[in-house]
mmCIF file of C-alpha atoms in Angstrom:
data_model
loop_
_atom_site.group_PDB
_atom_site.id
_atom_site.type_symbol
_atom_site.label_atom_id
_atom_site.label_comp_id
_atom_site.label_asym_id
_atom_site.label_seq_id
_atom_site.Cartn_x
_atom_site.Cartn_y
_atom_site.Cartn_z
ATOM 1 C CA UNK A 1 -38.551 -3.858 -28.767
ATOM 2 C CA UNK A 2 -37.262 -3.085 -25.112
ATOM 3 C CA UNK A 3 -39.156 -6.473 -23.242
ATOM 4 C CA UNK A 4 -41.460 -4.453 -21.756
ATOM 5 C CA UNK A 5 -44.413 -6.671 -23.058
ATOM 6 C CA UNK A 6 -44.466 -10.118 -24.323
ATOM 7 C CA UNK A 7 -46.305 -9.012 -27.513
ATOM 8 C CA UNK A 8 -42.946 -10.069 -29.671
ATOM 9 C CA UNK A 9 -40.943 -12.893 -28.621
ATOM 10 C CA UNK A 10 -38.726 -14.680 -31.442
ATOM 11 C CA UNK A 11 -40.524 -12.718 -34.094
ATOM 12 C CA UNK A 12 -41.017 -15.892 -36.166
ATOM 13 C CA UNK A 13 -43.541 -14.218 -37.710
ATOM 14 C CA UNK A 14 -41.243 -11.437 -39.979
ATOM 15 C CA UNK A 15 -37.813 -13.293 -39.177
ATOM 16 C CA UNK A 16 -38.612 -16.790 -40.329
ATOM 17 C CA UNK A 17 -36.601 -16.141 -43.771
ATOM 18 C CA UNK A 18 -33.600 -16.077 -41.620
ATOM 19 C CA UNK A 19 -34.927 -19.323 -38.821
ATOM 20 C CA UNK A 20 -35.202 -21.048 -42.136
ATOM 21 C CA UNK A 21 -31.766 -20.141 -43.471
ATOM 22 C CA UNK A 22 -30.426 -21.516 -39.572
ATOM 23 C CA UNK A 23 -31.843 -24.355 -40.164
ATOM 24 C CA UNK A 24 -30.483 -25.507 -43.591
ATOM 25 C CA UNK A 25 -27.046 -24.188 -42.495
ATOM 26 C CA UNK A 26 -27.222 -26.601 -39.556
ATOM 27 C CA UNK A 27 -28.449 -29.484 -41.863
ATOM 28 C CA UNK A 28 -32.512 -29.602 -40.947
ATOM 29 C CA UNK A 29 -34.183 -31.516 -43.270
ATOM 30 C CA UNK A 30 -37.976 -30.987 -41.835
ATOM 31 C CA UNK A 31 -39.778 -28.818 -39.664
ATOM 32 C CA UNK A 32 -42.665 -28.789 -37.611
ATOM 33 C CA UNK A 33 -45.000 -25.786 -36.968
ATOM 34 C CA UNK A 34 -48.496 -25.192 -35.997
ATOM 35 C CA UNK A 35 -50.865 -23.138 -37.422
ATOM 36 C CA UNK A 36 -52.608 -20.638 -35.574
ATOM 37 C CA UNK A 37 -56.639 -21.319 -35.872
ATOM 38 C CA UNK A 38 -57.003 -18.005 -35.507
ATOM 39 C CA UNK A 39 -55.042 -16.702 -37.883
ATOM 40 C CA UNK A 40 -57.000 -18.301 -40.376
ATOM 41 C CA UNK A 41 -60.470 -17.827 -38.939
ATOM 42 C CA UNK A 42 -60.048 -15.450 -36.811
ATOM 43 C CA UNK A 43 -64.038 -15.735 -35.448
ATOM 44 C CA UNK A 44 -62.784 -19.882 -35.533
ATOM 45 C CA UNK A 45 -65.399 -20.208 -38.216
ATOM 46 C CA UNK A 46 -65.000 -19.742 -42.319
ATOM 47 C CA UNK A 47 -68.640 -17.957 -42.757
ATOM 48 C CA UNK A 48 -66.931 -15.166 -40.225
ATOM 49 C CA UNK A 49 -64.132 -14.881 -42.568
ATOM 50 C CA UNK A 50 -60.736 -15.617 -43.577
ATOM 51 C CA UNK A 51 -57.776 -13.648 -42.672
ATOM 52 C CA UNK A 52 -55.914 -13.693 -45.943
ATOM 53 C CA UNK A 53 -52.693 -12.004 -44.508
ATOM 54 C CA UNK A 54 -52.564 -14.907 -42.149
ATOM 55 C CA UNK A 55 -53.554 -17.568 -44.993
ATOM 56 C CA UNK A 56 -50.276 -15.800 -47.040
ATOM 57 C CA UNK A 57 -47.936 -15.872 -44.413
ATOM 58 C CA UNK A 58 -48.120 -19.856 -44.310
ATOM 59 C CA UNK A 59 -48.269 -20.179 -48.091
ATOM 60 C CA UNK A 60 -44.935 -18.319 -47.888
ATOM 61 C CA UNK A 61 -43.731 -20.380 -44.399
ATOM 62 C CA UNK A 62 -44.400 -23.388 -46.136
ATOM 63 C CA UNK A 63 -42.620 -21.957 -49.378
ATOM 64 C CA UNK A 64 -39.500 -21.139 -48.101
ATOM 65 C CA UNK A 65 -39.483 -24.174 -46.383
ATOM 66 C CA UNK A 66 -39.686 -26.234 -49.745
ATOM 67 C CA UNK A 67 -37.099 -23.918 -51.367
ATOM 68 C CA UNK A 68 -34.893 -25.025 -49.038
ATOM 69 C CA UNK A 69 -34.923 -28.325 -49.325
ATOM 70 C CA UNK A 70 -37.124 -28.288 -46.244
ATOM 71 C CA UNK A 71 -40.288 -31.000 -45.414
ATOM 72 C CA UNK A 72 -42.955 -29.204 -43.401
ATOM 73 C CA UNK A 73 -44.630 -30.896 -40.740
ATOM 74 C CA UNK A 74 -48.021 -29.002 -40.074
ATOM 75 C CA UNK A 75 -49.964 -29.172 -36.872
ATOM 76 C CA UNK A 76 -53.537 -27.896 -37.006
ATOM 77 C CA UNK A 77 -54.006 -27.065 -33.141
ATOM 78 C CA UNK A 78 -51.920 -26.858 -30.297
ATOM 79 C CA UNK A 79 -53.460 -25.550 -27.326
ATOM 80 C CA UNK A 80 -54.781 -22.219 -29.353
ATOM 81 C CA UNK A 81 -58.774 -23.130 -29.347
ATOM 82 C CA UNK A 82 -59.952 -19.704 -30.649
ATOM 83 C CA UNK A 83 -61.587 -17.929 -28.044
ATOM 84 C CA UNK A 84 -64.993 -16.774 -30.513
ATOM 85 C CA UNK A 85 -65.855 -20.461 -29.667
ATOM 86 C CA UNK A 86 -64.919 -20.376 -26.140
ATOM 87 C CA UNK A 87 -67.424 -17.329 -25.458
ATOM 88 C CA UNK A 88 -69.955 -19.198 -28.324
ATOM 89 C CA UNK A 89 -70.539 -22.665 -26.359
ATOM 90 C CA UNK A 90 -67.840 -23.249 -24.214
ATOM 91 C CA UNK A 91 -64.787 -24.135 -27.009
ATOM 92 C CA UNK A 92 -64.020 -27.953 -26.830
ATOM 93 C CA UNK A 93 -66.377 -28.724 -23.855
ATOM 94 C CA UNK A 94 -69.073 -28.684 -26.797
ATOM 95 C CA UNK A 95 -69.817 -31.387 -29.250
ATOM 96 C CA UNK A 96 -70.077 -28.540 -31.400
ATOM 97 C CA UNK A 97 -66.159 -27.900 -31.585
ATOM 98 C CA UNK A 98 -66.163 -31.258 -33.782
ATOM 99 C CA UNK A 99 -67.664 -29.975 -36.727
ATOM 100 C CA UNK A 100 -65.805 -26.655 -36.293
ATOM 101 C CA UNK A 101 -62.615 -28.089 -35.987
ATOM 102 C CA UNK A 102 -63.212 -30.271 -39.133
ATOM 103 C CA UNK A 103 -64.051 -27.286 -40.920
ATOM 104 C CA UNK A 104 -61.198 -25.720 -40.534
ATOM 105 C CA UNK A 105 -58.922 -28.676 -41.010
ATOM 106 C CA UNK A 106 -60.678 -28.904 -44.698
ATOM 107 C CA UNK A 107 -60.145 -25.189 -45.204
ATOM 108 C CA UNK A 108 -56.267 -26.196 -44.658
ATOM 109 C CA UNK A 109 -56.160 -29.159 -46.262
ATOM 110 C CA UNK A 110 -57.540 -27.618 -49.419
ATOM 111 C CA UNK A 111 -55.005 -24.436 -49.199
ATOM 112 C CA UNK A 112 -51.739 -25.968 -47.883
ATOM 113 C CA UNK A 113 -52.569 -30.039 -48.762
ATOM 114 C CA UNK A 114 -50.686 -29.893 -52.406
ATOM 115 C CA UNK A 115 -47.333 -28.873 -50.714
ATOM 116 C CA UNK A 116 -47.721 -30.335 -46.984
ATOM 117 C CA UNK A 117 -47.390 -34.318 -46.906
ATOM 118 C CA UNK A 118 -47.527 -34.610 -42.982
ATOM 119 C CA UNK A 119 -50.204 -33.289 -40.956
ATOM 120 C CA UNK A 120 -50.725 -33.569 -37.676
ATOM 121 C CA UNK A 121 -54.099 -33.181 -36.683
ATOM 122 C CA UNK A 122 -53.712 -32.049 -32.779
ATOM 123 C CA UNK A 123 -50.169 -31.389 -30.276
ATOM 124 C CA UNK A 124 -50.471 -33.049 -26.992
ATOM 125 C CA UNK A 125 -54.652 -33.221 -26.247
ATOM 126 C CA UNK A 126 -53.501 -34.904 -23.419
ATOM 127 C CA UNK A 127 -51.581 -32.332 -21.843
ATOM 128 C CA UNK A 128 -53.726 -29.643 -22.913
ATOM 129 C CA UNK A 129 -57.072 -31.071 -21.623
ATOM 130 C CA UNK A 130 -55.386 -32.040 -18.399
ATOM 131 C CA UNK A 131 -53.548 -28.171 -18.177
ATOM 132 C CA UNK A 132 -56.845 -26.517 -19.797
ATOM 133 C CA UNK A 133 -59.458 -28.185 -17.711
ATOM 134 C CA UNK A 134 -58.115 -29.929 -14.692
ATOM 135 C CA UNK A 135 -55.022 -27.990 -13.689
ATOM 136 C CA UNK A 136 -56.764 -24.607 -15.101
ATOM 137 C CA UNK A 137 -53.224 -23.898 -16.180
ATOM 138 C CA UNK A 138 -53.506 -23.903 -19.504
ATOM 139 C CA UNK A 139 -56.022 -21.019 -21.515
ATOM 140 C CA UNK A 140 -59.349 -21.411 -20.829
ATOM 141 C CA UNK A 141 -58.092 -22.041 -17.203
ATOM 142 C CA UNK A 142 -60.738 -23.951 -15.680
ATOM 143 C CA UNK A 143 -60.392 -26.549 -12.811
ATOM 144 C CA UNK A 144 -62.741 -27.196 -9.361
ATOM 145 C CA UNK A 145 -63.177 -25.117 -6.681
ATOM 146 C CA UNK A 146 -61.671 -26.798 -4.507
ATOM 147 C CA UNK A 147 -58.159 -26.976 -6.069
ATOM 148 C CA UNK A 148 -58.170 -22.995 -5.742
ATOM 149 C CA UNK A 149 -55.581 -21.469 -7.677
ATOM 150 C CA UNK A 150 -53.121 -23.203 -6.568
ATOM 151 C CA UNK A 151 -52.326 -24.616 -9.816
ATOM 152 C CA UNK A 152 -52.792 -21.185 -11.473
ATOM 153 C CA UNK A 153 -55.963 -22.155 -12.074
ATOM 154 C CA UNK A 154 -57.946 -19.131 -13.155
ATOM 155 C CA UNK A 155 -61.459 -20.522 -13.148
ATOM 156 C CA UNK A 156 -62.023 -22.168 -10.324
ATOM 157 C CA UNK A 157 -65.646 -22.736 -11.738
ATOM 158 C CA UNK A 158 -65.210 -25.646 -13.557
ATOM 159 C CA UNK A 159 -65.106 -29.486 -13.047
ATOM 160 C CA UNK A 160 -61.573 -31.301 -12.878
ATOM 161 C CA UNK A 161 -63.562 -34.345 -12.511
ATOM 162 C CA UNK A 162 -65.184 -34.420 -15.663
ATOM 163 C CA UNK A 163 -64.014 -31.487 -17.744
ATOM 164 C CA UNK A 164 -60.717 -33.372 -19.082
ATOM 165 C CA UNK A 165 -62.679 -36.162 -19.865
ATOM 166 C CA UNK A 166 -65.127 -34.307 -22.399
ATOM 167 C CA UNK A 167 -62.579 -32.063 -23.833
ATOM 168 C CA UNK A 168 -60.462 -35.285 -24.611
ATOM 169 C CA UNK A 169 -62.961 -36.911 -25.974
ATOM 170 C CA UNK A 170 -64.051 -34.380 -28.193
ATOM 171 C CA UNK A 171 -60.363 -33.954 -29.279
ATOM 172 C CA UNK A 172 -60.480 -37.639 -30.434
ATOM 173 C CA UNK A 173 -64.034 -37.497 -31.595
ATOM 174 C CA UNK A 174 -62.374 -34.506 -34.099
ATOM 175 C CA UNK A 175 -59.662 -35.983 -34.948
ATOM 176 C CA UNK A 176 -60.842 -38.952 -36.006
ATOM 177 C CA UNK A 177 -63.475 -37.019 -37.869
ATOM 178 C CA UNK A 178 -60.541 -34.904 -39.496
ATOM 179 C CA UNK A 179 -58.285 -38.317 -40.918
ATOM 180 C CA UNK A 180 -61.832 -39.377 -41.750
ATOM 181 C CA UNK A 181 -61.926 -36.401 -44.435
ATOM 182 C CA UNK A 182 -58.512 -36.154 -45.526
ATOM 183 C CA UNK A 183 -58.119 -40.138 -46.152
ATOM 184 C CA UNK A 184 -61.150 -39.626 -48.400
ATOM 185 C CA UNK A 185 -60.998 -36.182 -50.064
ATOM 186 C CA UNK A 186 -57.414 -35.378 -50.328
ATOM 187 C CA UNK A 187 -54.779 -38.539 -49.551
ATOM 188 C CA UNK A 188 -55.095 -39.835 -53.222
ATOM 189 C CA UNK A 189 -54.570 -36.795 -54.832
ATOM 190 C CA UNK A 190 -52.224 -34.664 -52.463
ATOM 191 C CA UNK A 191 -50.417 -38.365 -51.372
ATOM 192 C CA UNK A 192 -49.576 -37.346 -47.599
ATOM 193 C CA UNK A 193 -50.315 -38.875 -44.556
ATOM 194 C CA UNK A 194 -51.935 -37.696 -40.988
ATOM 195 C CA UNK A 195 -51.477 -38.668 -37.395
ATOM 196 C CA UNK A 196 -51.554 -37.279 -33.778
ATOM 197 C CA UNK A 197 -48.935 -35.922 -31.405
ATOM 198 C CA UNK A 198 -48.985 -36.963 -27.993
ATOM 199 C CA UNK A 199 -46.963 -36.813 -24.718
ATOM 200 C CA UNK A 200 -46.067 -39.209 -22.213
ATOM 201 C CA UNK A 201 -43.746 -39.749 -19.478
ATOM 202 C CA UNK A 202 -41.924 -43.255 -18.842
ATOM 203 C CA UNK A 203 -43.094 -44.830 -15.203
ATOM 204 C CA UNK A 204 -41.072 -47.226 -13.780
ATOM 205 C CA UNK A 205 -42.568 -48.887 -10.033
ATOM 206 C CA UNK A 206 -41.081 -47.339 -7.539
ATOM 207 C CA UNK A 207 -40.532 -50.498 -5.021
ATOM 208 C CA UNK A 208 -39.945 -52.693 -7.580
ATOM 209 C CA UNK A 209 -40.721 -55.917 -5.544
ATOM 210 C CA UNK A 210 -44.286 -54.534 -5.001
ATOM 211 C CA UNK A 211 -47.116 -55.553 -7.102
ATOM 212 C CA UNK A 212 -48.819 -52.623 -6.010
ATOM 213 C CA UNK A 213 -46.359 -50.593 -7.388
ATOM 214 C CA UNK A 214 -46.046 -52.553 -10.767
ATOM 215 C CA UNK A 215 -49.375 -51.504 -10.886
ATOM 216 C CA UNK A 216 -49.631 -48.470 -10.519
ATOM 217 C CA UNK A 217 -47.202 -47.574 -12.576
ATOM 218 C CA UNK A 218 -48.986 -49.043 -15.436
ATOM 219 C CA UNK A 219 -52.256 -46.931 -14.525
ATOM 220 C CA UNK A 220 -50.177 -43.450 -14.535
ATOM 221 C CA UNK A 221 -49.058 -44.802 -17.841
ATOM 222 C CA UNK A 222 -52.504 -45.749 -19.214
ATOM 223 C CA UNK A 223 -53.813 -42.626 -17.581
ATOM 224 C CA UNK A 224 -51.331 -40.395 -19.767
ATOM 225 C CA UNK A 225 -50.435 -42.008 -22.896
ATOM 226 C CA UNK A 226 -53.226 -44.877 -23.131
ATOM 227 C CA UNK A 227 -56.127 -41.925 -22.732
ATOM 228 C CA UNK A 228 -55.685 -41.353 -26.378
ATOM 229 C CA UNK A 229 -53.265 -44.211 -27.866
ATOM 230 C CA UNK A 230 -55.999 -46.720 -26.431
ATOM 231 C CA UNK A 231 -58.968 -45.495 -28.152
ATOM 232 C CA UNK A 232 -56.613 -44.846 -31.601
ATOM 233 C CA UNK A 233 -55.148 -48.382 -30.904
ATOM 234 C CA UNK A 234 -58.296 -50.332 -29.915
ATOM 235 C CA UNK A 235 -61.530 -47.984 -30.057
ATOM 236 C CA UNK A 236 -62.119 -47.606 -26.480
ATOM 237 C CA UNK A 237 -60.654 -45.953 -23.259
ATOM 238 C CA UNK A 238 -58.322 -48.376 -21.229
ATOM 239 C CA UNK A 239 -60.264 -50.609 -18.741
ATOM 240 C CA UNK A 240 -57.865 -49.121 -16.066
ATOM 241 C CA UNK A 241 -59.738 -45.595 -16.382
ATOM 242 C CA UNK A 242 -63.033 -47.231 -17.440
ATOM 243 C CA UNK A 243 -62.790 -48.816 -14.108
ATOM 244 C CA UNK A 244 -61.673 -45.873 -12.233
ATOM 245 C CA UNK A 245 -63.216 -43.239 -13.395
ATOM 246 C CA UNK A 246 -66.799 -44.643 -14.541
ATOM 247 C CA UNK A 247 -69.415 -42.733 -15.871
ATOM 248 C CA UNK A 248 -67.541 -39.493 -15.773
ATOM 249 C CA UNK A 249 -65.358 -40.924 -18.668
ATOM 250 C CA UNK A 250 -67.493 -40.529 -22.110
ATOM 251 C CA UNK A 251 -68.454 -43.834 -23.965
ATOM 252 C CA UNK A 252 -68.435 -44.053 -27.332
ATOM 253 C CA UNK A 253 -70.845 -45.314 -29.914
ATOM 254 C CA UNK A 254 -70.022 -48.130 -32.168
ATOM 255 C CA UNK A 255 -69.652 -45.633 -35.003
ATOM 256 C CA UNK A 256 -67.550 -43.316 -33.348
ATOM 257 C CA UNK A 257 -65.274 -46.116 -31.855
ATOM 258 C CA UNK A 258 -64.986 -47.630 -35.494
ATOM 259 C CA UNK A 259 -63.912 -44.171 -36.107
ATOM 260 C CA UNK A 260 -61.528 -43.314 -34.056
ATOM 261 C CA UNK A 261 -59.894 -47.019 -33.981
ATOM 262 C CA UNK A 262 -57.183 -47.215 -36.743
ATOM 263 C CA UNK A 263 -56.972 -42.971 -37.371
ATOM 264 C CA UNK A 264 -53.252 -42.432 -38.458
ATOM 265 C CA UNK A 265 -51.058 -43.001 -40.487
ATOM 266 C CA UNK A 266 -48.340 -41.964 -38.068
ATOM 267 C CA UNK A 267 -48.091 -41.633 -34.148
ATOM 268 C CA UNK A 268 -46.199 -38.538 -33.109
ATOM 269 C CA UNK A 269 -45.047 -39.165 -29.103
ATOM 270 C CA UNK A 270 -43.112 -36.381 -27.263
ATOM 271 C CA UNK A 271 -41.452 -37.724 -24.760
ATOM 272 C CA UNK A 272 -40.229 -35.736 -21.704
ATOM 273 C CA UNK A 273 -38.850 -37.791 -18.534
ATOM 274 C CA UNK A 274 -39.080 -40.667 -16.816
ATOM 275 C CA UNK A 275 -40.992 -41.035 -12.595
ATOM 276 C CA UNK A 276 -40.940 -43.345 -10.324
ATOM 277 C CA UNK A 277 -44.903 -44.309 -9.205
ATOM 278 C CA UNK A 278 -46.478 -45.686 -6.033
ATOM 279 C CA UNK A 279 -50.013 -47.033 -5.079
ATOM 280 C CA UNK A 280 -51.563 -43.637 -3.381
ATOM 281 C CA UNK A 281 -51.878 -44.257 0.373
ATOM 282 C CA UNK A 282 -54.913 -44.834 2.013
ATOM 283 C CA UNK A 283 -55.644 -40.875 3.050
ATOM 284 C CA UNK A 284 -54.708 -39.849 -1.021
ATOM 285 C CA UNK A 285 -57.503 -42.297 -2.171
ATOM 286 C CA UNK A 286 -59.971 -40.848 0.291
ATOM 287 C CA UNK A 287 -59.057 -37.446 -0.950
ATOM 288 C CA UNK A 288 -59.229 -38.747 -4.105
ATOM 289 C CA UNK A 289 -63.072 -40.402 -3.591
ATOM 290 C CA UNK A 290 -63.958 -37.124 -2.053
ATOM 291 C CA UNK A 291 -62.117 -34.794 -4.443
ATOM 292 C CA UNK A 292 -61.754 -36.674 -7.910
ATOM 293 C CA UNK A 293 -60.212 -35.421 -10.761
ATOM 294 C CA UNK A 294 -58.123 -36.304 -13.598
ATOM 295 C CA UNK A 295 -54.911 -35.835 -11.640
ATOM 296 C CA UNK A 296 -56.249 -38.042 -9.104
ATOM 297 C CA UNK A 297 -58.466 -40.713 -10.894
ATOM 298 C CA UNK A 298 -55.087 -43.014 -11.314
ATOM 299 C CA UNK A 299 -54.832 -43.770 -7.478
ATOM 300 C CA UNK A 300 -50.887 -43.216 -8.035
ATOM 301 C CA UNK A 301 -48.623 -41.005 -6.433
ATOM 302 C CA UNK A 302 -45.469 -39.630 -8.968
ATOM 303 C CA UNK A 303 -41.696 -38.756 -8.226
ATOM 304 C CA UNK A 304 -38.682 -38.109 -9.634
ATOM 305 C CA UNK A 305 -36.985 -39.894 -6.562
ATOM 306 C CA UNK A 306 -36.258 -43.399 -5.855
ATOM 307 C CA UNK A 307 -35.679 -44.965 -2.355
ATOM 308 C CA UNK A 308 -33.234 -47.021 -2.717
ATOM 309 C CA UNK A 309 -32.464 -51.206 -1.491
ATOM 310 C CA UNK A 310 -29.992 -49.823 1.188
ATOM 311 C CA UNK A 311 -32.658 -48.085 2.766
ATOM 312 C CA UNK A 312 -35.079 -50.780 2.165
ATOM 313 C CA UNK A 313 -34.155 -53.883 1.751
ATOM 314 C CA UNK A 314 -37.387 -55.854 0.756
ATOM 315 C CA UNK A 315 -37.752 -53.563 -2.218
#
């Protein structure tokens, strides 16, 4: 391996016997991986087969793990949508993806369930349908035209207005379905439990006097972490984005929000940083009107910087 390529990188994949010994010498009592979709199906469907090397390698992962006096922590998808669905009908933009998703969930539930007891069902949807289908940063790299690649968008055929939406709610729409199925085939009997991951920054007004930055700072928060704690929480979308964004944001049905409302056991929450946000200035919300997207449904601006009371006084 001379670094040419980025084809190996840590080399989990044949060094993990020695990761794992790392981590008991340093005291680790758990560990959370993902599993690769792929690896499994790698056509993202079981009737296109299953890739048994990949199925061992995990058995043996998750062995080691246990011999070791190691709990694994098992995410089913993080970011890695397999790309046979993708070319199929357009990966997570489909209502399709649901059943697929669940499918494979089962498949891993069946294999891995007697020795995992936590399960995550996705990592970050929030950050991935933002990166994925707003930014276009994020594999399949699709955002508007008019963002250009600026963002590293590689698409710039898609729809940041409406494409984070969908995906989003098709990520909740699955796993809900997914905790659906485990609850009531496998919790008895394999006695784990199931959640979601997701990230969120910390917003804090940035003129603290303002109500219009009070405000705003709850809508960047509602925007980020309420997109998918709301609906878990409460069965619908937060009446900040239902107001906002309108009829571009999904609704669900009464069965789907019964569904999705209540759907872990456990909330997983990555938290990064903290920002300062602002009420966006008249010329960002008629950018916004004319240009909307996920990034800029929230009507808030974000920073890391603060101006302080010396500098002005009436904040």
């Amino acid at each position: 391996m001379n670094g040419s390529t980025g084809d190996i990188a840590d080399d989990f994949y044949h060094r993990f016997k020695e990761d794992i010994q790392l981590m008991k010498t340093i005291g680790l009592d758990s560990f959370r991986f993902s599993i690769s979709w792929t690896r499994i199906f790698p056509n993202g469907k079981l009737t296109g087969g299953v890739n048994q090397l990949g199925v061992k390698f995990y058995n043996d992962l998750i062995n080691e793990l246990l011999s070791n006096g190691i709990k694994p922590f098992v995410t089913l998808l993080h970011f890695d949508p397999p790309q046979a669905l993708e070319d199929e009908y357009g990966g997570p933009l489909s209502p399709r993806f649901v059943n697929d998703f669940v499918a494979y969930a089962d498949f891993c539930f069946e294999t891995f369930g007697d020795r995992v007891k936590k399960w995550v069902t996705i990592n970050e949807p929030n950050m991935y349908a933002m990166r994925a289908y707003d930014f276009g940063s994020f594999a399949p790299g699709r955002c508007s035209q008019w963002m250009g690649t600026t963002t590293g968008c590689a698409v710039p055929r898609g729809d940041s207005s409406t494409e984070p939406y969908v995906a989003g709610h098709h990520f909740l729409l699955s796993h809900a379905k997914i905790v659906k199925l485990y609850r009531k085939k496998y919790k008895e009997k394999q006695k784990g439990e199931i959640g979601i991951t997701t990230t969120t920054h910390w917003f804090e007004p940035k003129y603290r006097a303002l109500p219009s930055s009070q405000l705003a700072a709850r809508r960047v928060l509602d925007f980020m972490f309420g997109w998918f704690a709301h609906p878990i929480a409460h069965g619908e979308y937060p009446e900040s984005m239902r107001s906002l964004v309108g009829d571009r944001l999904p609704r669900f049905t009464e069965e789907q929000a019964d569904l999705v409302k209540g759907s872990i056991d456990f909330l997983g929450v990555n938290y990064y940083t903290m920002y300062y946000a602002e009420d966006a200035p008249s010329t960002a919300r008629i950018f916004a009107a004319t240009n909307p997207s996920y990034s800029t449904d929230s009507r808030a601006i974000q920073s890391s910087t603060y101006m302080s009371k010396t500098n002005y006084s009436n904040c």
